[in-house]
Amino acid sequence: MTEDTTKQGLEPISSAADDTAHTLEQKIAKKGDRKDQVKEREEQRRARAAQKLRENLQRRKHQARARRSGAEDETIGLPAAKTDESC
């Protein structure tokens, strides 16, 4: 292949250019790995957020059930509005 390039007046590819091409391929591979890592981190973050939302929903449901099954509020009207202690 180097003979063909010298016949056409082109210089043969040097080993430095091969090294540059090799490092460029490595950089591209690393970028691909980074993208995979970013996607994985994003999926983990979404999974954690979904878990927190489920926990929050369960806590709120538990609170609502506790309020329904609790004793009825026996105050009449607004307790803060009462001025005398007769009631």
XYZ file of C-alpha atoms in Angstrom:
87
model
C 0.000 0.000 0.000
C 2.868 2.392 0.688
C 4.179 1.745 -2.822
C 0.890 2.884 -4.361
C 0.887 6.099 -2.384
C 4.465 6.956 -3.316
C 3.710 6.384 -7.012
C 0.879 8.892 -6.834
C 3.104 11.477 -5.209
C 1.546 11.068 -1.776
C 3.584 10.420 1.292
C 3.097 7.121 3.080
C 1.166 7.104 6.300
C 3.545 7.338 9.195
C 3.347 5.439 12.431
C 2.554 8.714 14.197
C -0.619 9.011 12.156
C -1.450 5.411 13.050
C -0.964 6.279 16.723
C -3.188 9.323 16.334
C -5.888 7.240 14.684
C -5.571 4.643 17.432
C -5.894 7.244 20.208
C -8.848 8.791 18.381
C -10.562 5.397 18.347
C -9.848 5.075 22.067
C -11.361 8.490 22.730
C -14.462 7.570 20.756
C -14.731 4.324 22.694
C -14.362 6.233 25.965
C -17.118 8.651 24.916
C -19.349 5.686 24.194
C -18.540 4.287 27.635
C -19.299 7.671 29.204
C -22.653 7.794 27.467
C -23.434 4.337 28.809
C -22.378 5.421 32.289
C -24.504 8.564 32.083
C -27.514 6.541 30.953
C -26.937 4.044 33.757
C -26.677 6.823 36.361
C -29.841 8.426 34.986
C -31.702 5.115 35.214
C -30.481 4.650 38.798
C -31.590 8.178 39.693
C -35.033 7.553 38.209
C -35.313 4.263 40.071
C -34.409 5.993 43.370
C -36.927 8.767 42.684
C -39.634 6.213 41.882
C -38.848 4.345 45.113
C -39.077 7.576 47.135
C -42.410 8.408 45.494
C -43.761 4.951 46.354
C -42.607 5.353 49.974
C -44.209 8.799 50.170
C -47.479 7.471 48.723
C -47.551 4.606 51.227
C -46.892 7.024 54.107
C -49.685 9.334 52.970
C -52.103 6.425 52.580
C -51.230 5.260 56.075
C -51.829 8.785 57.429
C -55.210 9.006 55.674
C -56.274 5.615 57.068
C -55.222 6.683 60.560
C -57.292 9.867 60.281
C -60.378 7.944 59.130
C -60.148 5.372 61.879
C -59.357 7.932 64.586
C -61.810 9.464 67.044
C -64.129 12.158 65.826
C -63.205 15.720 66.665
C -65.682 16.724 69.378
C -65.270 20.477 69.151
C -68.182 22.549 67.956
C -67.209 25.338 65.640
C -63.769 26.824 65.671
C -62.012 26.390 69.019
C -59.867 29.464 68.465
C -62.967 31.653 68.045
C -64.342 30.887 71.520
C -63.754 33.677 73.980
C -65.258 32.163 77.112
C -64.548 28.872 78.826
C -68.224 27.868 79.218
C -68.314 25.418 76.311
